[in-house]
Coordinates of C-alpha atoms and ligand atoms in Angstrom, one line a residue:
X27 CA 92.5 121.0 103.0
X28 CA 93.0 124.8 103.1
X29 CA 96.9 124.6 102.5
X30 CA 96.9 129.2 103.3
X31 CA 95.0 129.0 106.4
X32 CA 96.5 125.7 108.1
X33 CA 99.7 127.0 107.3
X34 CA 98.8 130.3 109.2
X35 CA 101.7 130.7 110.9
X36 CA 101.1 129.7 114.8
X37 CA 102.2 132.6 117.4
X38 CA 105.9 132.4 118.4
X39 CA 106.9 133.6 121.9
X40 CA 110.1 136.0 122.3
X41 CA 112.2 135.3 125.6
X42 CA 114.2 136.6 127.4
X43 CA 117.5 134.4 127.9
X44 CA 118.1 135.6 131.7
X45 CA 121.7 133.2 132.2
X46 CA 124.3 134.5 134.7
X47 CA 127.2 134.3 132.6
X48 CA 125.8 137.1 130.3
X49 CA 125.8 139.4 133.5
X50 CA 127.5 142.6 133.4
X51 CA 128.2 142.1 130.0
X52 CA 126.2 144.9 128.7
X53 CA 124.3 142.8 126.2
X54 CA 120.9 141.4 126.2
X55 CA 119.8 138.5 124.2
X56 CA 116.5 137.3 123.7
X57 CA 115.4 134.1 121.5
X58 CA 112.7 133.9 119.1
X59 CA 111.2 129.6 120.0
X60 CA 110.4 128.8 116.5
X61 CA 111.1 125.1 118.2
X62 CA 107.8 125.3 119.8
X63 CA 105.7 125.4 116.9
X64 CA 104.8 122.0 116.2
X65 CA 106.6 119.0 117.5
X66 CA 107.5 117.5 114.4
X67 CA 107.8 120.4 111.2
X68 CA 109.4 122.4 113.9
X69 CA 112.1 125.6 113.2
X70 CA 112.5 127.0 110.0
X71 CA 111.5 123.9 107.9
X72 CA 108.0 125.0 108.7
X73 CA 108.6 128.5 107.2
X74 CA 111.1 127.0 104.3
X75 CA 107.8 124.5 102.9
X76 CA 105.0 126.7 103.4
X77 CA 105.0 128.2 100.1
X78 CA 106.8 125.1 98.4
X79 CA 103.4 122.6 99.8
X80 CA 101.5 125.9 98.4
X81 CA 103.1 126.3 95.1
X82 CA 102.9 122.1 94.7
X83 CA 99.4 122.8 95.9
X84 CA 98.8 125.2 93.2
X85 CA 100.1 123.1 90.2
X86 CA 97.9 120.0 91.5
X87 CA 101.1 117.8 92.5
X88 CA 99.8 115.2 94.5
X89 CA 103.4 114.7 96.1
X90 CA 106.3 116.3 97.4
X91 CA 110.0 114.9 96.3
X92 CA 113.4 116.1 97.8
X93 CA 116.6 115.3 99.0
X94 CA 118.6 115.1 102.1
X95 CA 121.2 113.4 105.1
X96 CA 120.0 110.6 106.8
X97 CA 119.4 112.7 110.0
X98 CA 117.7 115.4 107.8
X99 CA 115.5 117.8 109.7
X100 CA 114.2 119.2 106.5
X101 CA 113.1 115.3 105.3
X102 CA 112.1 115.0 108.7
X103 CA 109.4 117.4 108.8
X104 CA 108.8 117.3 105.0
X105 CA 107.4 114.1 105.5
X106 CA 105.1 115.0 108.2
X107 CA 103.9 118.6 107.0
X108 CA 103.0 115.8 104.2
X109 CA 101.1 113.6 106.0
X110 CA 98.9 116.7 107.2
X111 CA 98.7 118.3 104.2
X112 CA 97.5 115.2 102.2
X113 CA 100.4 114.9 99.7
X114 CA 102.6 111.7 99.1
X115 CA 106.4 112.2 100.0
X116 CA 109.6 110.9 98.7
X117 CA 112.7 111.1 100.0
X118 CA 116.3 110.6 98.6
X119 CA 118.3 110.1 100.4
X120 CA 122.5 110.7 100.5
X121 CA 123.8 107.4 100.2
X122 CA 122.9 104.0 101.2
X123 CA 119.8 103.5 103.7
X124 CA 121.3 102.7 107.4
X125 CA 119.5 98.9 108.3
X126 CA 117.4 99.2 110.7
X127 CA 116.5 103.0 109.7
X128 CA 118.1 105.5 112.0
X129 CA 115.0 107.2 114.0
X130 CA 114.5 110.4 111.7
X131 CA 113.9 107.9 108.7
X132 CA 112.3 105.6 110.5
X133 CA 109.6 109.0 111.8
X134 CA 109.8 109.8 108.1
X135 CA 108.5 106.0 106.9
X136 CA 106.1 106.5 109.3
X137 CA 104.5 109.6 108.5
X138 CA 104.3 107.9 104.8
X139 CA 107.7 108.9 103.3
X140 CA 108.8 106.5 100.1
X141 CA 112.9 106.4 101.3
X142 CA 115.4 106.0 98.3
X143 CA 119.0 105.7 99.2
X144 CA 120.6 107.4 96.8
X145 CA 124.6 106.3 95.9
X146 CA 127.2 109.6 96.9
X147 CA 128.1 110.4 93.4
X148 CA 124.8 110.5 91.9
X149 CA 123.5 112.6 94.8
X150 CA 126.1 115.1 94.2
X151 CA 123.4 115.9 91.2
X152 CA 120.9 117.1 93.3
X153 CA 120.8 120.6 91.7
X154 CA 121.4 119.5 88.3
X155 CA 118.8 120.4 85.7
X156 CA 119.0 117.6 83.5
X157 CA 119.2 114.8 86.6
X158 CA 116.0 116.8 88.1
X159 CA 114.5 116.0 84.3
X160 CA 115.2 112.4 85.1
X161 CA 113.4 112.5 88.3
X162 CA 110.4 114.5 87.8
X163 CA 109.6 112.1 84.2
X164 CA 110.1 109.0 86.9
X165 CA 107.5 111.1 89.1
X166 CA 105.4 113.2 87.4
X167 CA 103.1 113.8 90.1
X168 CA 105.6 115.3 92.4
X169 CA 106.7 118.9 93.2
X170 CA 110.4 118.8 93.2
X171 CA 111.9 120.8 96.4
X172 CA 115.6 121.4 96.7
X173 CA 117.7 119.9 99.8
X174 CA 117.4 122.1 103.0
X175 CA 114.1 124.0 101.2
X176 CA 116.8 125.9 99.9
X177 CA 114.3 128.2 96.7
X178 CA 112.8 131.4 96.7
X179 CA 109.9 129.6 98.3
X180 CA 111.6 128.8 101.2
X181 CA 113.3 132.2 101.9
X182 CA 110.1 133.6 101.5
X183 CA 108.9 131.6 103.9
X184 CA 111.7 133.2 106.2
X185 CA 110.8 136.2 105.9
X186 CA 107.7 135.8 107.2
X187 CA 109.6 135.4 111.0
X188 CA 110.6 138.9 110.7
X189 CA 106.9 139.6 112.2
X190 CA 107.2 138.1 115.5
X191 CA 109.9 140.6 116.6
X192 CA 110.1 143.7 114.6
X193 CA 107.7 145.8 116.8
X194 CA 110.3 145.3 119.5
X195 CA 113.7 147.3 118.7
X196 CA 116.2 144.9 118.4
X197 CA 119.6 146.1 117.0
X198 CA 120.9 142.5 115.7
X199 CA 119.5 139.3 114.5
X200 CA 121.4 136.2 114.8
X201 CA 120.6 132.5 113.5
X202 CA 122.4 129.6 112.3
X203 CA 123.1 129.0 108.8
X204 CA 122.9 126.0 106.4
X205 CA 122.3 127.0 103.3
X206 CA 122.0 130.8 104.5
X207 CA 118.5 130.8 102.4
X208 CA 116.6 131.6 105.5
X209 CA 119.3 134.8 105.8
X210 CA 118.2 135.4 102.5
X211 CA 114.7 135.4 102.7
X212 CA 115.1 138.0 105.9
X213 CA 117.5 139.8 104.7
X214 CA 115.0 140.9 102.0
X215 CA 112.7 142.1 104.2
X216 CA 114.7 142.8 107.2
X217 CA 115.6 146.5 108.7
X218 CA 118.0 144.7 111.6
X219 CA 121.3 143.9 110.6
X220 CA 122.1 140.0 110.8
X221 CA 124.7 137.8 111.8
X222 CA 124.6 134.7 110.4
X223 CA 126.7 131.7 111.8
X224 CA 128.4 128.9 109.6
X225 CA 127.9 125.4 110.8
X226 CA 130.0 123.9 107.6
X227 CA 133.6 123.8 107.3
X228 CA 134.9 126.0 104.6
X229 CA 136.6 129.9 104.5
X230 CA 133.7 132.3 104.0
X231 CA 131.5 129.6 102.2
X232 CA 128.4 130.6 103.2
X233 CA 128.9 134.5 102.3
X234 CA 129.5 133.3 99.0
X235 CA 126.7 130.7 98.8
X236 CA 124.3 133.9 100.6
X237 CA 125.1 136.4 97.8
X238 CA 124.3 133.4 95.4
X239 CA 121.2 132.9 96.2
X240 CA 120.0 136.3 95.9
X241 CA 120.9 136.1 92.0
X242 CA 119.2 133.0 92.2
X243 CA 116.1 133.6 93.9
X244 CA 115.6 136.8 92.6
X245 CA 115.4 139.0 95.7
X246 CA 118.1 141.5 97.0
X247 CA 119.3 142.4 100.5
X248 CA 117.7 145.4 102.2
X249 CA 120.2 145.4 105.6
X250 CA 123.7 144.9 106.4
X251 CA 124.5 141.1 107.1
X252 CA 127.4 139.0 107.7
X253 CA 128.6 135.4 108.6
X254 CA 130.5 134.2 111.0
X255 CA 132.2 131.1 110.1
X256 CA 134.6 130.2 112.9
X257 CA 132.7 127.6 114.8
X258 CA 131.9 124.9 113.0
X259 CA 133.8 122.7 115.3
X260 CA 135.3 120.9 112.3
X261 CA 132.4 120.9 110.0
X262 CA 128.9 119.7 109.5
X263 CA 127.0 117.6 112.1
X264 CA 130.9 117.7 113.8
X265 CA 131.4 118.1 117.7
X266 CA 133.8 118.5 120.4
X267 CA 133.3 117.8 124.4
X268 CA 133.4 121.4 125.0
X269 CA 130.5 122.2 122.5
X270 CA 128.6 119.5 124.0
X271 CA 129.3 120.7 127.9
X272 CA 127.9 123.8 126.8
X273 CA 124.7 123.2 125.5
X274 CA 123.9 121.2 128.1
X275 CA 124.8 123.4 130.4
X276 CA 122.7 126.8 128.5
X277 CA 119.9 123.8 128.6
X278 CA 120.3 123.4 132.2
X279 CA 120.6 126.7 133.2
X280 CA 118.0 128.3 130.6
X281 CA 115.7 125.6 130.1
X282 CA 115.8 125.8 126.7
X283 CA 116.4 122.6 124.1
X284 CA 119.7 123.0 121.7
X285 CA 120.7 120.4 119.2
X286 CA 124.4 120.1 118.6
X287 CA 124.0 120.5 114.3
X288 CA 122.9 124.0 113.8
X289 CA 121.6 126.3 117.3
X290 CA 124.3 124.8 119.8
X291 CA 127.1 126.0 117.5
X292 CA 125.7 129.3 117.2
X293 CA 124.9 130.1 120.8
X294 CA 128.5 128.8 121.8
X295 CA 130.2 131.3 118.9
X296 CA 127.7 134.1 119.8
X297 CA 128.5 133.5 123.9
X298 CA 132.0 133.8 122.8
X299 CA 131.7 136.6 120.7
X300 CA 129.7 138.1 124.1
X301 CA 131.7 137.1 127.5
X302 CA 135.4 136.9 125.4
X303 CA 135.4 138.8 122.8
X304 CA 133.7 141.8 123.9
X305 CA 132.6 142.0 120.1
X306 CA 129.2 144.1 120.3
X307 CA 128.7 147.3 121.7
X308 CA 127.0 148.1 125.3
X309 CA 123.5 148.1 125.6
X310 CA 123.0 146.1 122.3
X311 CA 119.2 144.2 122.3
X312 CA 120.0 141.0 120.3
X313 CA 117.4 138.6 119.1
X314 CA 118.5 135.2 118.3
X315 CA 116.2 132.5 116.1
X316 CA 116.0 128.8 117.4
X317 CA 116.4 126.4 114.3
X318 CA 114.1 124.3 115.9
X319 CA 115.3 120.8 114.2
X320 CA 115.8 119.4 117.8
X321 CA 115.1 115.2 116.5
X322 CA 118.4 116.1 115.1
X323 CA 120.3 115.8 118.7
X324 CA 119.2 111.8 118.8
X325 CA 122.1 111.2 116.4
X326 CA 124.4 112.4 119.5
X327 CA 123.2 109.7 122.0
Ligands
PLP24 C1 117.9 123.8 108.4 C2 118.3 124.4 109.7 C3 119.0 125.6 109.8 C4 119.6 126.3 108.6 O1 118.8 127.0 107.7 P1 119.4 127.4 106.3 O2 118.3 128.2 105.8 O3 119.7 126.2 105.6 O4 120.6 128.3 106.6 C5 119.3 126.2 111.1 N1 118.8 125.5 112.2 C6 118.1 124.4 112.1 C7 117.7 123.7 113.4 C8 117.8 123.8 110.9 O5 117.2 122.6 110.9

């Protein structure tokens, strides 16, 4: 299968979020629907394993190993994008496997993913050189991709969403961050200044964890970014009522899907930052990114 011209990235509308509580606030947002490009490799895990699948493509791996959480959108949709792309999958996967499989595993079996629960402690070596050794002699076939997509591959990927709005004159991007690599991979390409918000607990983590991976993944910043990391509502994968009265509320209201993990904390810190805070200057055109990931919300039910 022609790995390039399948993974020629699908169009991705911009809209306009039209919700009354933004009124008379002088700012405009608009949101890029990376969630609508395929129902299962949806968001940026699409962008984040292009070039991995190509690169594992180009050294003739025949299949695809990597690590993650048991609701992992990036295992999620690793395992389909392998299905369609004709390569095996494994997946490790932080600690023991929940019996029966939780829904995102269970998708992930399906699509042909080998699971491996993987004990806390050893999974803590996920980025370890010699561990990596370890696995790649017990699977010599596979193409070894960090947790979350997080390479130069996968910001590279990134970057590539920088086409679907820069003809349009935005004056800020904002987006969700995990690993910050897809703020990485646009940052490198990006004119717009970014704002990137922290969904892990932890005083200016991510910045740190950002300006690492630029040293790591050889590529350097061409805007002005920044993170905000005040609502993480406690920390990874955490919520609160009032987090989830909101997004269903801006889903209501906006018709638009959220997931509680990565784009509902963002739009509820960025609508805050809007309607409270009075934090960005009038007339200001700002472009948000959808994460996509939305299997992620049926660990809320
Ligand atoms: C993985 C993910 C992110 C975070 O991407 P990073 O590059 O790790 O910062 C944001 N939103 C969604 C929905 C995701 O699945």
């Amino acid at each position: 299968m022609q790995l390039n011209s399948e993974f020629s990235t699908p169009d991705i509308p911009v809209q306009k979020i039209a919700d009354p509580l933004l009124e008379g606030t002088g700012v405009s947002l608009s949101i890029l629907r990376t969630d609508l490009i395929h129902p299962v490799v949806s968001g940026n895990k699409w962008f984040k394993l292009k070039y991995n699948l190509i690169k594992a493509r180009e050294q003739g791996k025949s299949s695809l190993l990597s690590f993650g959480g048991p609701w992992s959108n990036h295992l999620h949709a690793l395992a389909e994008a392998g299905r369609l792309f004709d390569f095996k999958t494994i997946g490790l996967v932080r600690g023991e496997l929940p019996a029966p499989l939780n829904s995102c595993l269970a998708d992930a079996q399906k699509a042909g993913m080998l699971l491996e629960g993987i004990d806390r402690s050893i999974y803590r070596e996920k980025d370890n050189e010699e561990y990596l050794q370890v696995l790649q002699q017990r699977f010599p076939d596979a193409c070894l991709i960090p947790e979350g997509g997080a390479n130069r591959e996968g910001a590279t990927g990134c970057a590539e969403l920088t086409q679907f709005y820069d003809e349009q004159h935005f004056d800020l991007v904002c987006m969700a961050c995990g690993t910050g690599t897809m703020l990485t991979g646009l940052a490198s390409v990006s004119a717009i200044p970014l704002l990137g918000f922290q969904v892990l607990k932890g005083n200016n983590y991510l910045g740190r964890q950002v300006s690492n991976n630029f040293l790591n993944f050889g590529l350097t910043s061409h805007c002005d970014w920044s993170i905000n990391d005040s609502f993480h509502f406690g920390g990874y994968a955490k919520t609160t009522e009032e987090l989830m009265g909101f997004i269903k509320r801006f889903e209501e209201v906006n018709n638009i899907p959220l997931e509680p993990v990565y784009s509902g904390k963002m739009l509820y810190g960025l609508y805050e930052l809007i309607t409270k805070r009075d934090f960005f200057p009038q007339n200001w055109r700002i472009i948000i990114i959808h994460g996509g990931g939305l299997q992620g919300s049926r660990g809320f039910l």
